[in-house]
């Protein structure tokens, strides 16, 4: 994954596209799985603190420098006991509907957030024939006390 601070959603979309486009030719298809974005932003309105990278099929210690200046470094994403998830499609500007739905579900069902949001690109845009992304949004949760 590469760590990136993005000023806004549009900047984040550009960086995700850059990582996806540049890394696909540098990271073997047999090593990489789905594109992942982990957001540690919280309630801040001052940008997005992101990790962007790929799930790997096996352990790797090798870092990869991308042509645009970013570097992918292997890291472990911790397992979670419980996750609230939703799958969304469509352009990035529609993502707030999915986030709103999952937030409502978390609150209505007596859960609270336990860690950073994860987005798993099940079908990234513009590759493999997809015209719009299909993204699973995941929030680690625990029962509210």
Tab-separated table of N, CA, C and O in Angstrom, residues 25-83:
chain	number	residue	atom	x	y	z
A	25	UNK	N	0.719	-3.020	-14.231
A	25	UNK	CA	1.777	-3.559	-15.086
A	25	UNK	C	3.044	-3.922	-14.294
A	25	UNK	O	3.891	-4.634	-14.794
A	26	UNK	N	3.146	-3.433	-13.047
A	26	UNK	CA	4.353	-3.673	-12.255
A	26	UNK	C	4.191	-4.764	-11.188
A	26	UNK	O	5.180	-5.299	-10.705
A	27	UNK	N	2.947	-5.042	-10.809
A	27	UNK	CA	2.688	-6.080	-9.810
A	27	UNK	C	2.045	-7.250	-10.543
A	27	UNK	O	0.992	-7.110	-11.151
A	28	UNK	N	2.684	-8.387	-10.486
A	28	UNK	CA	2.219	-9.582	-11.189
A	28	UNK	C	0.757	-9.882	-10.880
A	28	UNK	O	0.319	-9.803	-9.728
A	29	UNK	N	0.005	-10.237	-11.916
A	29	UNK	CA	-1.412	-10.580	-11.748
A	29	UNK	C	-1.580	-11.771	-10.811
A	29	UNK	O	-2.594	-11.881	-10.130
A	30	UNK	N	-0.591	-12.655	-10.735
A	30	UNK	CA	-0.697	-13.804	-9.831
A	30	UNK	C	-0.445	-13.401	-8.374
A	30	UNK	O	-0.778	-14.150	-7.464
A	31	UNK	N	0.112	-12.216	-8.142
A	31	UNK	CA	0.395	-11.743	-6.785
A	31	UNK	C	-0.700	-10.822	-6.266
A	31	UNK	O	-1.025	-10.839	-5.092
A	32	UNK	N	-1.299	-10.021	-7.122
A	32	UNK	CA	-2.278	-9.031	-6.655
A	32	UNK	C	-3.702	-9.523	-6.825
A	32	UNK	O	-4.016	-10.227	-7.764
A	33	UNK	N	-4.511	-9.123	-5.858
A	33	UNK	CA	-5.937	-9.405	-5.936
A	33	UNK	C	-6.672	-8.073	-6.086
A	33	UNK	O	-6.351	-7.297	-6.968
A	34	UNK	N	-7.597	-7.802	-5.232
A	34	UNK	CA	-8.428	-6.609	-5.320
A	34	UNK	C	-7.698	-5.358	-4.851
A	34	UNK	O	-6.876	-5.403	-3.952
A	35	UNK	N	-8.049	-4.227	-5.471
A	35	UNK	CA	-7.569	-2.927	-5.026
A	35	UNK	C	-8.288	-2.578	-3.729
A	35	UNK	O	-9.501	-2.782	-3.611
A	36	UNK	N	-7.531	-2.069	-2.750
A	36	UNK	CA	-8.085	-1.690	-1.447
A	36	UNK	C	-7.746	-0.243	-1.139
A	36	UNK	O	-6.644	0.221	-1.449
A	37	UNK	N	-8.679	0.436	-0.503
A	37	UNK	CA	-8.431	1.775	0.018
A	37	UNK	C	-8.869	1.753	1.481
A	37	UNK	O	-9.995	1.377	1.792
A	38	UNK	N	-7.954	2.120	2.381
A	38	UNK	CA	-8.256	2.201	3.804
A	38	UNK	C	-8.179	3.676	4.182
A	38	UNK	O	-7.194	4.345	3.906
A	39	UNK	N	-9.253	4.176	4.806
A	39	UNK	CA	-9.329	5.587	5.175
A	39	UNK	C	-9.276	5.746	6.680
A	39	UNK	O	-10.117	5.219	7.397
A	40	UNK	N	-8.284	6.502	7.148
A	40	UNK	CA	-8.166	6.826	8.568
A	40	UNK	C	-8.619	8.265	8.827
A	40	UNK	O	-8.215	8.885	9.787
A	41	UNK	N	-9.450	8.797	7.976
A	41	UNK	CA	-9.822	10.204	8.007
A	41	UNK	C	-10.686	10.569	9.204
A	41	UNK	O	-10.550	11.644	9.762
A	42	UNK	N	-11.592	9.720	9.613
A	42	UNK	CA	-12.483	10.041	10.728
A	42	UNK	C	-13.450	11.141	10.354
A	42	UNK	O	-13.963	11.193	9.245
A	43	UNK	N	-13.684	12.080	11.267
A	43	UNK	CA	-14.649	13.155	11.054
A	43	UNK	C	-14.023	14.419	10.488
A	43	UNK	O	-14.660	15.456	10.424
A	44	UNK	N	-12.785	14.356	10.093
A	44	UNK	CA	-12.081	15.542	9.609
A	44	UNK	C	-12.636	16.020	8.275
A	44	UNK	O	-12.935	15.245	7.388
A	45	UNK	N	-12.774	17.329	8.167
A	45	UNK	CA	-13.176	17.940	6.900
A	45	UNK	C	-11.957	18.458	6.148
A	45	UNK	O	-12.085	19.133	5.145
A	46	UNK	N	-10.774	18.158	6.662
A	46	UNK	CA	-9.550	18.717	6.102
A	46	UNK	C	-8.750	17.697	5.317
A	46	UNK	O	-7.555	17.554	5.502
A	47	UNK	N	-9.387	16.963	4.438
A	47	UNK	CA	-8.677	16.034	3.582
A	47	UNK	C	-8.911	14.589	3.968
A	47	UNK	O	-9.624	14.268	4.910
A	48	UNK	N	-8.271	13.717	3.185
A	48	UNK	CA	-8.442	12.277	3.336
A	48	UNK	C	-7.086	11.624	3.563
A	48	UNK	O	-6.173	11.773	2.750
A	49	UNK	N	-6.951	10.902	4.660
A	49	UNK	CA	-5.729	10.177	5.002
A	49	UNK	C	-5.937	8.724	4.582
A	49	UNK	O	-6.693	7.993	5.221
A	50	UNK	N	-5.298	8.310	3.485
A	50	UNK	CA	-5.593	7.029	2.855
A	50	UNK	C	-4.378	6.126	2.726
A	50	UNK	O	-3.257	6.599	2.556
A	51	UNK	N	-4.628	4.819	2.757
A	51	UNK	CA	-3.687	3.802	2.289
A	51	UNK	C	-4.337	3.206	1.052
A	51	UNK	O	-5.509	2.821	1.089
A	52	UNK	N	-3.595	3.122	-0.030
A	52	UNK	CA	-4.118	2.611	-1.294
A	52	UNK	C	-3.188	1.503	-1.771
A	52	UNK	O	-1.976	1.707	-1.844
A	53	UNK	N	-3.727	0.343	-2.075
A	53	UNK	CA	-2.889	-0.754	-2.531
A	53	UNK	C	-3.725	-1.960	-2.928
A	53	UNK	O	-4.923	-1.843	-3.172
A	54	UNK	N	-3.082	-3.101	-2.985
A	54	UNK	CA	-3.724	-4.340	-3.417
A	54	UNK	C	-3.646	-5.391	-2.324
A	54	UNK	O	-2.644	-5.487	-1.617
A	55	UNK	N	-4.696	-6.211	-2.221
A	55	UNK	CA	-4.596	-7.435	-1.431
A	55	UNK	C	-3.662	-8.364	-2.210
A	55	UNK	O	-3.693	-8.378	-3.445
A	56	UNK	N	-2.827	-9.091	-1.503
A	56	UNK	CA	-1.856	-9.964	-2.157
A	56	UNK	C	-2.216	-11.426	-1.939
A	56	UNK	O	-2.767	-11.794	-0.902
A	57	UNK	N	-1.878	-12.257	-2.901
A	57	UNK	CA	-2.172	-13.689	-2.814
A	57	UNK	C	-1.150	-14.433	-1.960
A	57	UNK	O	-1.409	-15.537	-1.503
A	58	UNK	N	0.018	-13.844	-1.765
A	58	UNK	CA	1.040	-14.451	-0.905
A	58	UNK	C	1.890	-13.332	-0.316
A	58	UNK	O	1.867	-12.193	-0.798
A	59	UNK	N	2.636	-13.667	0.715
A	59	UNK	CA	3.456	-12.677	1.396
A	59	UNK	C	4.556	-12.165	0.467
A	59	UNK	O	5.138	-12.911	-0.314
A	60	UNK	N	4.816	-10.869	0.575
A	60	UNK	CA	5.883	-10.247	-0.206
A	60	UNK	C	6.562	-9.201	0.662
A	60	UNK	O	5.910	-8.530	1.461
A	61	UNK	N	7.863	-9.060	0.506
A	61	UNK	CA	8.619	-8.034	1.236
A	61	UNK	C	9.093	-6.931	0.300
A	61	UNK	O	9.728	-5.987	0.730
A	62	UNK	N	8.789	-7.067	-0.982
A	62	UNK	CA	9.313	-6.160	-2.002
A	62	UNK	C	8.455	-4.901	-2.150
A	62	UNK	O	7.252	-4.984	-2.315
A	63	UNK	N	9.086	-3.736	-2.078
A	63	UNK	CA	8.414	-2.470	-2.361
A	63	UNK	C	8.527	-2.184	-3.851
A	63	UNK	O	9.492	-2.608	-4.505
A	64	UNK	N	7.558	-1.470	-4.385
A	64	UNK	CA	7.551	-1.145	-5.815
A	64	UNK	C	7.342	0.352	-5.990
A	64	UNK	O	6.373	0.909	-5.473
A	65	UNK	N	8.271	0.985	-6.691
A	65	UNK	CA	8.137	2.416	-6.995
A	65	UNK	C	7.321	2.565	-8.268
A	65	UNK	O	7.643	1.973	-9.296
A	66	UNK	N	6.283	3.377	-8.189
A	66	UNK	CA	5.431	3.629	-9.345
A	66	UNK	C	5.974	4.809	-10.132
A	66	UNK	O	6.605	5.709	-9.565
A	67	UNK	N	5.743	4.853	-11.446
A	67	UNK	CA	6.269	5.934	-12.284
A	67	UNK	C	5.870	7.334	-11.815
A	67	UNK	O	6.638	8.272	-11.957
A	68	UNK	N	4.689	7.493	-11.224
A	68	UNK	CA	4.223	8.811	-10.787
A	68	UNK	C	4.826	9.281	-9.480
A	68	UNK	O	4.483	10.346	-8.981
A	69	UNK	N	5.732	8.492	-8.885
A	69	UNK	CA	6.403	8.898	-7.660
A	69	UNK	C	5.906	8.216	-6.397
A	69	UNK	O	6.533	8.326	-5.350
A	70	UNK	N	4.798	7.517	-6.451
A	70	UNK	CA	4.308	6.796	-5.280
A	70	UNK	C	5.054	5.478	-5.133
A	70	UNK	O	5.602	4.956	-6.099
A	71	UNK	N	5.071	4.936	-3.918
A	71	UNK	CA	5.724	3.649	-3.669
A	71	UNK	C	4.766	2.736	-2.925
A	71	UNK	O	4.157	3.132	-1.931
A	72	UNK	N	4.614	1.501	-3.424
A	72	UNK	CA	3.794	0.489	-2.763
A	72	UNK	C	4.690	-0.337	-1.854
A	72	UNK	O	5.694	-0.885	-2.298
A	73	UNK	N	4.322	-0.423	-0.580
A	73	UNK	CA	5.078	-1.170	0.409
A	73	UNK	C	4.154	-2.195	1.052
A	73	UNK	O	3.051	-1.838	1.473
A	74	UNK	N	4.579	-3.461	1.139
A	74	UNK	CA	3.715	-4.491	1.752
A	74	UNK	C	3.425	-4.168	3.221
A	74	UNK	O	4.317	-3.763	3.968
A	75	UNK	N	2.156	-4.311	3.605
A	75	UNK	CA	1.710	-4.136	4.985
A	75	UNK	C	0.606	-5.136	5.258
A	75	UNK	O	-0.085	-5.563	4.344
A	76	UNK	N	0.418	-5.455	6.528
A	76	UNK	CA	-0.658	-6.372	6.889
A	76	UNK	C	-1.879	-5.570	7.332
A	76	UNK	O	-1.774	-4.674	8.170
A	77	UNK	N	-3.019	-5.897	6.759
A	77	UNK	CA	-4.283	-5.294	7.147
A	77	UNK	C	-4.906	-6.234	8.176
A	77	UNK	O	-5.179	-7.399	7.877
A	78	UNK	N	-5.115	-5.767	9.403
A	78	UNK	CA	-5.577	-6.676	10.446
A	78	UNK	C	-6.977	-7.234	10.172
A	78	UNK	O	-7.829	-6.550	9.605
A	79	UNK	N	-7.174	-8.476	10.587
A	79	UNK	CA	-8.493	-9.109	10.490
A	79	UNK	C	-9.423	-8.441	11.488
A	79	UNK	O	-8.984	-7.907	12.510
A	80	UNK	N	-10.707	-8.467	11.196
A	80	UNK	CA	-11.728	-7.907	12.085
A	80	UNK	C	-12.761	-8.975	12.396
A	80	UNK	O	-13.102	-9.782	11.528
A	81	UNK	N	-13.266	-8.975	13.625
A	81	UNK	CA	-14.281	-9.955	14.030
A	81	UNK	C	-15.636	-9.678	13.383
A	81	UNK	O	-16.331	-10.600	12.974
A	82	UNK	N	-16.028	-8.406	13.326
A	82	UNK	CA	-17.320	-8.035	12.752
A	82	UNK	C	-17.160	-6.818	11.859
A	82	UNK	O	-16.442	-5.877	12.200
A	83	UNK	N	-17.855	-6.865	10.725
A	83	UNK	CA	-17.829	-5.745	9.784
A	83	UNK	C	-19.256	-5.446	9.339
A	83	UNK	O	-20.051	-6.367	9.117
